[in-house]
Amino acid sequence: MAALKYAGMDDTDSEDELPPGWEERSTKDGWVHGYVHEEMKTQWEHPKTGKKKRCAGDLPYGWEQETDGKGQLIYVDHINKRTTYFDPRQAFTIEDVQVKPKRYDGNTAALEILQGRDLSSKVVIITGANSGIGFETARSFALHGAHVILACRNKSRADKAVDLIRQEWHKARVEAMSLDLGSLRSIREFAEAFRAQKLPLHILVCNAAVSTQPWRLTEDGLESTFQICHLGHFHLVQLLQDVLRRSAPARVVVVSSESHRFTDLLDSCGKVALAFLSPPQKEYWSMLAYNRAKLCNILFSNELNRRLSPHGVTSNAVHPGNMMYTNIHRSWWLMTLLFTLARPFTKSMQQGAATTVYCAAAPELEGLGGMYFNNCFRCLPSPEAQSESSALSLWELSERLVRERSAAPRPLG
């Protein structure tokens, strides 16, 4: 108050009342500012509250805004036949409140992030969406009006997941389609079936993954963890890139893991080595294969964003959270036992899906990509995951593998 008194602003009763010598005016588009006659200056913030205001609504009936001979705005009341420099709407001004995006964390649920959102204009594809994080992601989008496609290898389980969502809301626009990421042929068939629907595609969530798998080659002759977690998604985006571009702004979210920090992909020449990604059986360790595939996810997301962001398609990678019970480890009984014992202390599936949903739908992330998120916060991935040369090397290797093992490749970017 001492500062106000010194400035001659303490002799008014109301906080909103202007000090002596001040006049409140408005611009043509309704923004209110103060004019100090003695100093002949304009100030946009209120001298006492420090807040900005603007006029709400239209001029009252019978009023018209004009300009006098000096170019100053005047307001003509045609009914009472009078003219004034005072904007009658200033009696109903509202504060210009800057609404800051809500902060989310590891305890946030996916549904909380979408609260109040209308996504009825969005089409979403989520791979591996019949259970776990993928299901909760699909459920969250469907319950907010989006047209959601569950792209799953097991069609019967996907149909059951669709039924569960429709039981919760009978108007949910949700469907299941067959997609086996371990088969380039299946990926092409899925892409053709989706394109035949002539739908846009605003959000593509690359969620499907496997972990702790015994060594197995896919029908395309590649180690299954690498193909399902990375190469299958690479080819899927490759086949749908033109749909994403036509639907811009569009987003791709690639589900990775903090386990990407415990490995690398480069050979002695500094190139991404296929021998590391698809090793022979005698050199295979399931956890290392998973870690490498998750590192591929981030490198792929970064390079995808670099290539497609100029066309309105952004890509981000996410870690869904630590200590979360899923069935991704179902192939290894010891890991299943450990997670079963730890289940009371793990995150829920809704919490696990939150970061994916945040990156896929948060308004504040519109147009932003090439980032890595953990618990809804942006964080730095490992130095290997930030390497642009590694991302490019992986991209070129992936293109070559698809070209060699697929009859009809589509160049991406």
C-alpha positions as a Python dict, from the first residue, in 0.01 Angstrom:
ca = {
    (1, 'M'): (0, 0, 0),
    (2, 'A'): (291, 236, 64),
    (3, 'A'): (389, 213, -302),
    (4, 'L'): (32, 291, -409),
    (5, 'K'): (18, 589, -175),
    (6, 'Y'): (344, 722, -309),
    (7, 'A'): (207, 689, -663),
    (8, 'G'): (-118, 861, -570),
    (9, 'M'): (-324, 546, -617),
    (10, 'D'): (-451, 491, -263),
    (11, 'D'): (-740, 737, -264),
    (12, 'T'): (-996, 511, -432),
    (13, 'D'): (-1231, 269, -259),
    (14, 'S'): (-1245, -2, -526),
    (15, 'E'): (-953, -212, -639),
    (16, 'D'): (-1072, -170, -999),
    (17, 'E'): (-1123, 207, -976),
    (18, 'L'): (-867, 410, -1169),
    (19, 'P'): (-644, 668, -995),
    (20, 'P'): (-694, 1041, -1066),
    (21, 'G'): (-579, 1145, -1413),
    (22, 'W'): (-644, 802, -1565),
    (23, 'E'): (-907, 719, -1824),
    (24, 'E'): (-1017, 377, -1941),
    (25, 'R'): (-1045, 328, -2316),
    (26, 'S'): (-1092, 29, -2546),
    (27, 'T'): (-956, -74, -2884),
    (28, 'K'): (-1164, -161, -3187),
    (29, 'D'): (-1142, -531, -3103),
    (30, 'G'): (-1244, -479, -2741),
    (31, 'W'): (-915, -475, -2546),
    (32, 'V'): (-923, -228, -2255),
    (33, 'H'): (-630, -1, -2173),
    (34, 'G'): (-563, 290, -1943),
    (35, 'Y'): (-471, 637, -2071),
    (36, 'V'): (-274, 875, -1843),
    (37, 'H'): (-359, 1233, -1945),
    (38, 'E'): (-73, 1403, -1762),
    (39, 'E'): (190, 1182, -1918),
    (40, 'M'): (-3, 1116, -2242),
    (41, 'K'): (78, 746, -2233),
    (42, 'T'): (-112, 419, -2268),
    (43, 'Q'): (-87, 122, -2033),
    (44, 'W'): (-248, -215, -2103),
    (45, 'E'): (-232, -349, -1746),
    (46, 'H'): (-456, -199, -1480),
    (47, 'P'): (-236, 33, -1264),
    (48, 'K'): (-355, -126, -939),
    (49, 'T'): (-440, -489, -1017),
    (50, 'G'): (-183, -544, -1291),
    (51, 'K'): (-446, -736, -1489),
    (52, 'K'): (-554, -706, -1852),
    (53, 'K'): (-923, -679, -1943),
    (54, 'R'): (-1133, -696, -2255),
    (55, 'C'): (-1493, -611, -2336),
    (56, 'A'): (-1731, -904, -2338),
    (57, 'G'): (-1984, -958, -2616),
    (58, 'D'): (-2121, -721, -2879),
    (59, 'L'): (-2227, -359, -2851),
    (60, 'P'): (-2576, -306, -2704),
    (61, 'Y'): (-2870, -284, -2943),
    (62, 'G'): (-2877, 53, -3119),
    (63, 'W'): (-2506, 129, -3066),
    (64, 'E'): (-2247, 158, -3341),
    (65, 'Q'): (-1869, 198, -3338),
    (66, 'E'): (-1729, 480, -3558),
    (67, 'T'): (-1414, 691, -3593),
    (68, 'D'): (-1396, 1067, -3544),
    (69, 'G'): (-1194, 1313, -3754),
    (70, 'K'): (-882, 1249, -3545),
    (71, 'G'): (-902, 874, -3594),
    (72, 'Q'): (-1021, 809, -3240),
    (73, 'L'): (-1296, 556, -3172),
    (74, 'I'): (-1637, 693, -3081),
    (75, 'Y'): (-1959, 512, -2991),
    (76, 'V'): (-2291, 631, -3130),
    (77, 'D'): (-2614, 555, -2944),
    (78, 'H'): (-2869, 587, -3225),
    (79, 'I'): (-3168, 529, -2996),
    (80, 'N'): (-3086, 812, -2752),
    (81, 'K'): (-2904, 1011, -3022),
    (82, 'R'): (-2581, 1067, -2831),
    (83, 'T'): (-2211, 1012, -2892),
    (84, 'T'): (-1939, 914, -2645),
    (85, 'Y'): (-1579, 801, -2636),
    (86, 'F'): (-1671, 550, -2367),
    (87, 'D'): (-1726, 194, -2487),
    (88, 'P'): (-2055, 86, -2325),
    (89, 'R'): (-1923, -270, -2306),
    (90, 'Q'): (-1665, -156, -2050),
    (91, 'A'): (-1934, -194, -1788),
    (92, 'F'): (-1908, -568, -1849),
    (93, 'T'): (-1537, -628, -1896),
    (94, 'I'): (-1377, -960, -1816),
    (95, 'E'): (-1023, -1037, -1709),
    (96, 'D'): (-784, -1184, -1965),
    (97, 'V'): (-698, -1496, -1769),
    (98, 'Q'): (-409, -1702, -1898),
    (99, 'V'): (-508, -2063, -1836),
    (100, 'K'): (-196, -2265, -1776),
    (101, 'P'): (-192, -2630, -1885),
    (102, 'K'): (-257, -2862, -1595),
    (103, 'R'): (46, -3046, -1464),
    (104, 'Y'): (28, -3424, -1471),
    (105, 'D'): (253, -3685, -1314),
    (106, 'G'): (291, -4058, -1253),
    (107, 'N'): (-30, -4072, -1048),
    (108, 'T'): (-245, -3922, -1322),
    (109, 'A'): (-498, -4145, -1498),
    (110, 'A'): (-551, -4134, -1874),
    (111, 'L'): (-919, -4046, -1835),
    (112, 'E'): (-824, -3748, -1622),
    (113, 'I'): (-612, -3605, -1904),
    (114, 'L'): (-905, -3623, -2147),
    (115, 'Q'): (-1166, -3494, -1901),
    (116, 'G'): (-1409, -3261, -2077),
    (117, 'R'): (-1257, -3320, -2421),
    (118, 'D'): (-1470, -3391, -2729),
    (119, 'L'): (-1269, -3616, -2963),
    (120, 'S'): (-1558, -3710, -3193),
    (121, 'S'): (-1369, -3574, -3494),
    (122, 'K'): (-1062, -3793, -3434),
    (123, 'V'): (-969, -4133, -3575),
    (124, 'V'): (-720, -4333, -3367),
    (125, 'I'): (-532, -4657, -3436),
    (126, 'I'): (-371, -4836, -3141),
    (127, 'T'): (-162, -5150, -3188),
    (128, 'G'): (-175, -5418, -2922),
    (129, 'A'): (-491, -5266, -2773),
    (130, 'N'): (-674, -5578, -2652),
    (131, 'S'): (-518, -5563, -2303),
    (132, 'G'): (-296, -5363, -2070),
    (133, 'I'): (-188, -5011, -2151),
    (134, 'G'): (-314, -5040, -2508),
    (135, 'F'): (-664, -5130, -2393),
    (136, 'E'): (-679, -4842, -2143),
    (137, 'T'): (-555, -4604, -2411),
    (138, 'A'): (-825, -4726, -2652),
    (139, 'R'): (-1091, -4712, -2381),
    (140, 'S'): (-995, -4355, -2283),
    (141, 'F'): (-1019, -4228, -2640),
    (142, 'A'): (-1341, -4418, -2718),
    (143, 'L'): (-1517, -4286, -2406),
    (144, 'H'): (-1444, -3934, -2528),
    (145, 'G'): (-1599, -3984, -2871),
    (146, 'A'): (-1303, -4081, -3090),
    (147, 'H'): (-1333, -4349, -3358),
    (148, 'V'): (-1086, -4605, -3223),
    (149, 'I'): (-941, -4904, -3408),
    (150, 'L'): (-785, -5182, -3202),
    (151, 'A'): (-514, -5330, -3426),
    (152, 'C'): (-435, -5669, -3273),
    (153, 'R'): (-288, -6006, -3366),
    (154, 'N'): (-551, -6198, -3169),
    (155, 'K'): (-881, -6091, -3328),
    (156, 'S'): (-1103, -6279, -3082),
    (157, 'R'): (-940, -6111, -2782),
    (158, 'A'): (-966, -5777, -2958),
    (159, 'D'): (-1340, -5835, -3017),
    (160, 'K'): (-1384, -5902, -2645),
    (161, 'A'): (-1202, -5578, -2567),
    (162, 'V'): (-1437, -5393, -2803),
    (163, 'D'): (-1737, -5546, -2622),
    (164, 'L'): (-1602, -5431, -2284),
    (165, 'I'): (-1577, -5072, -2406),
    (166, 'R'): (-1925, -5081, -2558),
    (167, 'Q'): (-2068, -5221, -2235),
    (168, 'E'): (-1935, -4909, -2065),
    (169, 'W'): (-2078, -4678, -2335),
    (170, 'H'): (-2304, -4825, -2600),
    (171, 'K'): (-2240, -4536, -2841),
    (172, 'A'): (-1862, -4588, -2842),
    (173, 'R'): (-1722, -4598, -3197),
    (174, 'V'): (-1469, -4875, -3157),
    (175, 'E'): (-1373, -5169, -3378),
    (176, 'A'): (-1114, -5445, -3398),
    (177, 'M'): (-894, -5524, -3697),
    (178, 'S'): (-636, -5799, -3746),
    (179, 'L'): (-272, -5695, -3741),
    (180, 'D'): (28, -5922, -3681),
    (181, 'L'): (339, -5706, -3655),
    (182, 'G'): (550, -6018, -3690),
    (183, 'S'): (438, -6046, -4052),
    (184, 'L'): (506, -5783, -4318),
    (185, 'R'): (231, -5944, -4523),
    (186, 'S'): (-21, -5898, -4239),
    (187, 'I'): (83, -5535, -4200),
    (188, 'R'): (20, -5470, -4570),
    (189, 'E'): (-321, -5639, -4547),
    (190, 'F'): (-414, -5426, -4245),
    (191, 'A'): (-306, -5107, -4419),
    (192, 'E'): (-506, -5196, -4730),
    (193, 'A'): (-815, -5275, -4521),
    (194, 'F'): (-788, -4948, -4330),
    (195, 'R'): (-729, -4741, -4642),
    (196, 'A'): (-1035, -4903, -4801),
    (197, 'Q'): (-1249, -4737, -4529),
    (198, 'K'): (-1134, -4397, -4659),
    (199, 'L'): (-1099, -4262, -4306),
    (200, 'P'): (-856, -3996, -4190),
    (201, 'L'): (-596, -4087, -3929),
    (202, 'H'): (-520, -3831, -3661),
    (203, 'I'): (-347, -4043, -3396),
    (204, 'L'): (-140, -4359, -3442),
    (205, 'V'): (-18, -4524, -3122),
    (206, 'C'): (259, -4779, -3176),
    (207, 'N'): (201, -4966, -2851),
    (208, 'A'): (234, -5340, -2922),
    (209, 'A'): (543, -5512, -2786),
    (210, 'V'): (676, -5843, -2656),
    (211, 'S'): (937, -5907, -2389),
    (212, 'T'): (1134, -6201, -2248),
    (213, 'Q'): (1048, -6406, -2555),
    (214, 'P'): (1238, -6725, -2636),
    (215, 'W'): (1439, -6691, -2956),
    (216, 'R'): (1215, -6721, -3260),
    (217, 'L'): (1228, -6606, -3620),
    (218, 'T'): (926, -6447, -3783),
    (219, 'E'): (796, -6559, -4120),
    (220, 'D'): (1014, -6281, -4264),
    (221, 'G'): (1328, -6439, -4117),
    (222, 'L'): (1393, -6180, -3844),
    (223, 'E'): (1415, -6214, -3466),
    (224, 'S'): (1062, -6170, -3331),
    (225, 'T'): (1125, -5910, -3059),
    (226, 'F'): (1298, -5676, -3304),
    (227, 'Q'): (1032, -5712, -3573),
    (228, 'I'): (727, -5687, -3346),
    (229, 'C'): (858, -5396, -3138),
    (230, 'H'): (1027, -5194, -3413),
    (231, 'L'): (1027, -5306, -3776),
    (232, 'G'): (657, -5389, -3785),
    (233, 'H'): (567, -5042, -3661),
    (234, 'F'): (814, -4887, -3904),
    (235, 'H'): (643, -5061, -4195),
    (236, 'L'): (296, -4972, -4063),
    (237, 'V'): (381, -4601, -4058),
    (238, 'Q'): (547, -4644, -4396),
    (239, 'L'): (218, -4767, -4543),
    (240, 'L'): (-4, -4509, -4370),
    (241, 'Q'): (215, -4200, -4399),
    (242, 'D'): (9, -4044, -4678),
    (243, 'V'): (-310, -4083, -4473),
    (244, 'L'): (-141, -3917, -4176),
    (245, 'R'): (-23, -3631, -4392),
    (246, 'R'): (-369, -3576, -4540),
    (247, 'S'): (-514, -3575, -4188),
    (248, 'A'): (-268, -3320, -4048),
    (249, 'P'): (-232, -3212, -3780),
    (250, 'A'): (-166, -3573, -3686),
    (251, 'R'): (43, -3745, -3420),
    (252, 'V'): (237, -4067, -3382),
    (253, 'V'): (317, -4194, -3034),
    (254, 'V'): (576, -4470, -2998),
    (255, 'V'): (573, -4657, -2666),
    (256, 'S'): (932, -4718, -2558),
    (257, 'S'): (1084, -4792, -2217),
    (258, 'E'): (1350, -4669, -1976),
    (259, 'S'): (1526, -4998, -2046),
    (260, 'H'): (1658, -4835, -2365),
    (261, 'R'): (1932, -4684, -2146),
    (262, 'F'): (2103, -5019, -2089),
    (263, 'T'): (2222, -5099, -2439),
    (264, 'D'): (2358, -4967, -2768),
    (265, 'L'): (2319, -5064, -3134),
    (266, 'L'): (2640, -4959, -3306),
    (267, 'D'): (2910, -5179, -3450),
    (268, 'S'): (3279, -5090, -3473),
    (269, 'C'): (3208, -4873, -3778),
    (270, 'G'): (2951, -4662, -3594),
    (271, 'K'): (2655, -4808, -3787),
    (272, 'V'): (2345, -4977, -3648),
    (273, 'A'): (2421, -5347, -3677),
    (274, 'L'): (2159, -5599, -3787),
    (275, 'A'): (2360, -5865, -3600),
    (276, 'F'): (2274, -5683, -3276),
    (277, 'L'): (1904, -5640, -3363),
    (278, 'S'): (1835, -5984, -3509),
    (279, 'P'): (2106, -6209, -3361),
    (280, 'P'): (2146, -6585, -3411),
    (281, 'Q'): (2007, -6807, -3137),
    (282, 'K'): (2342, -6868, -2966),
    (283, 'E'): (2395, -6493, -2917),
    (284, 'Y'): (2038, -6415, -2809),
    (285, 'W'): (1937, -6285, -2466),
    (286, 'S'): (1571, -6188, -2433),
    (287, 'M'): (1617, -5885, -2204),
    (288, 'L'): (1893, -5742, -2422),
    (289, 'A'): (1676, -5791, -2732),
    (290, 'Y'): (1396, -5599, -2561),
    (291, 'N'): (1627, -5317, -2451),
    (292, 'R'): (1761, -5279, -2804),
    (293, 'A'): (1412, -5277, -2952),
    (294, 'K'): (1309, -5001, -2710),
    (295, 'L'): (1613, -4796, -2812),
    (296, 'C'): (1502, -4846, -3173),
    (297, 'N'): (1162, -4703, -3079),
    (298, 'I'): (1309, -4368, -2972),
    (299, 'L'): (1547, -4342, -3265),
    (300, 'F'): (1261, -4423, -3504),
    (301, 'S'): (1032, -4166, -3342),
    (302, 'N'): (1295, -3893, -3364),
    (303, 'E'): (1376, -3959, -3730),
    (304, 'L'): (1007, -3991, -3816),
    (305, 'N'): (941, -3653, -3660),
    (306, 'R'): (1230, -3497, -3851),
    (307, 'R'): (1091, -3624, -4181),
    (308, 'L'): (717, -3573, -4135),
    (309, 'S'): (684, -3273, -3903),
    (310, 'P'): (716, -3032, -4201),
    (311, 'H'): (398, -3199, -4329),
    (312, 'G'): (202, -3157, -4004),
    (313, 'V'): (274, -3502, -3856),
    (314, 'T'): (464, -3509, -3527),
    (315, 'S'): (605, -3805, -3336),
    (316, 'N'): (704, -3853, -2972),
    (317, 'A'): (825, -4152, -2773),
    (318, 'V'): (704, -4238, -2423),
    (319, 'H'): (791, -4452, -2125),
    (320, 'P'): (463, -4562, -1963),
    (321, 'G'): (610, -4582, -1611),
    (322, 'N'): (811, -4799, -1378),
    (323, 'M'): (673, -5092, -1182),
    (324, 'M'): (361, -5156, -1381),
    (325, 'Y'): (191, -5494, -1400),
    (326, 'T'): (133, -5604, -1760),
    (327, 'N'): (126, -5934, -1945),
    (328, 'I'): (415, -5834, -2175),
    (329, 'H'): (646, -6065, -1979),
    (330, 'R'): (412, -6366, -1998),
    (331, 'S'): (674, -6581, -2171),
    (332, 'W'): (906, -6588, -1866),
    (333, 'W'): (761, -6747, -1553),
    (334, 'L'): (1014, -6583, -1317),
    (335, 'M'): (932, -6230, -1434),
    (336, 'T'): (561, -6309, -1412),
    (337, 'L'): (607, -6430, -1053),
    (338, 'L'): (804, -6119, -953),
    (339, 'F'): (546, -5883, -1100),
    (340, 'T'): (262, -6077, -938),
    (341, 'L'): (425, -6033, -597),
    (342, 'A'): (487, -5666, -664),
    (343, 'R'): (142, -5595, -807),
    (344, 'P'): (4, -5419, -493),
    (345, 'F'): (279, -5159, -534),
    (346, 'T'): (262, -5109, -911),
    (347, 'K'): (86, -4841, -1117),
    (348, 'S'): (-259, -4907, -1254),
    (349, 'M'): (-314, -4953, -1627),
    (350, 'Q'): (-497, -4620, -1638),
    (351, 'Q'): (-191, -4451, -1489),
    (352, 'G'): (31, -4642, -1730),
    (353, 'A'): (-170, -4518, -2027),
    (354, 'A'): (-161, -4155, -1912),
    (355, 'T'): (169, -4056, -2076),
    (356, 'T'): (64, -4210, -2408),
    (357, 'V'): (-270, -4027, -2399),
    (358, 'Y'): (-99, -3704, -2296),
    (359, 'C'): (138, -3713, -2593),
    (360, 'A'): (-143, -3813, -2829),
    (361, 'A'): (-396, -3549, -2726),
    (362, 'A'): (-257, -3269, -2506),
    (363, 'P'): (-335, -2934, -2677),
    (364, 'E'): (-8, -2784, -2553),
    (365, 'L'): (187, -3043, -2753),
    (366, 'E'): (26, -2956, -3087),
    (367, 'G'): (299, -2926, -3348),
    (368, 'L'): (572, -3043, -3110),
    (369, 'G'): (766, -3366, -3163),
    (370, 'G'): (1099, -3541, -3146),
    (371, 'M'): (1074, -3569, -2768),
    (372, 'Y'): (1073, -3840, -2502),
    (373, 'F'): (825, -3841, -2211),
    (374, 'N'): (815, -4023, -1879),
    (375, 'N'): (522, -3983, -1639),
    (376, 'C'): (384, -3700, -1855),
    (377, 'F'): (709, -3504, -1822),
    (378, 'R'): (957, -3443, -2099),
    (379, 'C'): (1297, -3588, -2015),
    (380, 'L'): (1620, -3664, -2195),
    (381, 'P'): (1669, -4019, -2323),
    (382, 'S'): (2010, -4182, -2325),
    (383, 'P'): (2289, -4020, -2532),
    (384, 'E'): (2258, -4311, -2779),
    (385, 'A'): (1887, -4236, -2824),
    (386, 'Q'): (1965, -3871, -2903),
    (387, 'S'): (2210, -3954, -3181),
    (388, 'E'): (2090, -3825, -3517),
    (389, 'S'): (2341, -4040, -3702),
    (390, 'S'): (2215, -4354, -3525),
    (391, 'A'): (1855, -4259, -3605),
    (392, 'L'): (1942, -4219, -3971),
    (393, 'S'): (2141, -4542, -3977),
    (394, 'L'): (1852, -4735, -3821),
    (395, 'W'): (1609, -4578, -4069),
    (396, 'E'): (1819, -4682, -4367),
    (397, 'L'): (1860, -5035, -4228),
    (398, 'S'): (1484, -5061, -4168),
    (399, 'E'): (1408, -4944, -4520),
    (400, 'R'): (1650, -5198, -4662),
    (401, 'L'): (1499, -5484, -4458),
    (402, 'V'): (1145, -5396, -4565),
    (403, 'R'): (1253, -5357, -4926),
    (404, 'E'): (1431, -5693, -4929),
    (405, 'R'): (1155, -5885, -4750),
    (406, 'S'): (847, -5707, -4878),
    (407, 'A'): (718, -5724, -5233),
    (408, 'A'): (577, -5369, -5250),
    (409, 'P'): (766, -5120, -5034),
    (410, 'R'): (655, -4760, -4999),
    (411, 'P'): (928, -4500, -4938),
    (412, 'L'): (865, -4292, -4627),
    (413, 'G'): (935, -3922, -4599),
}
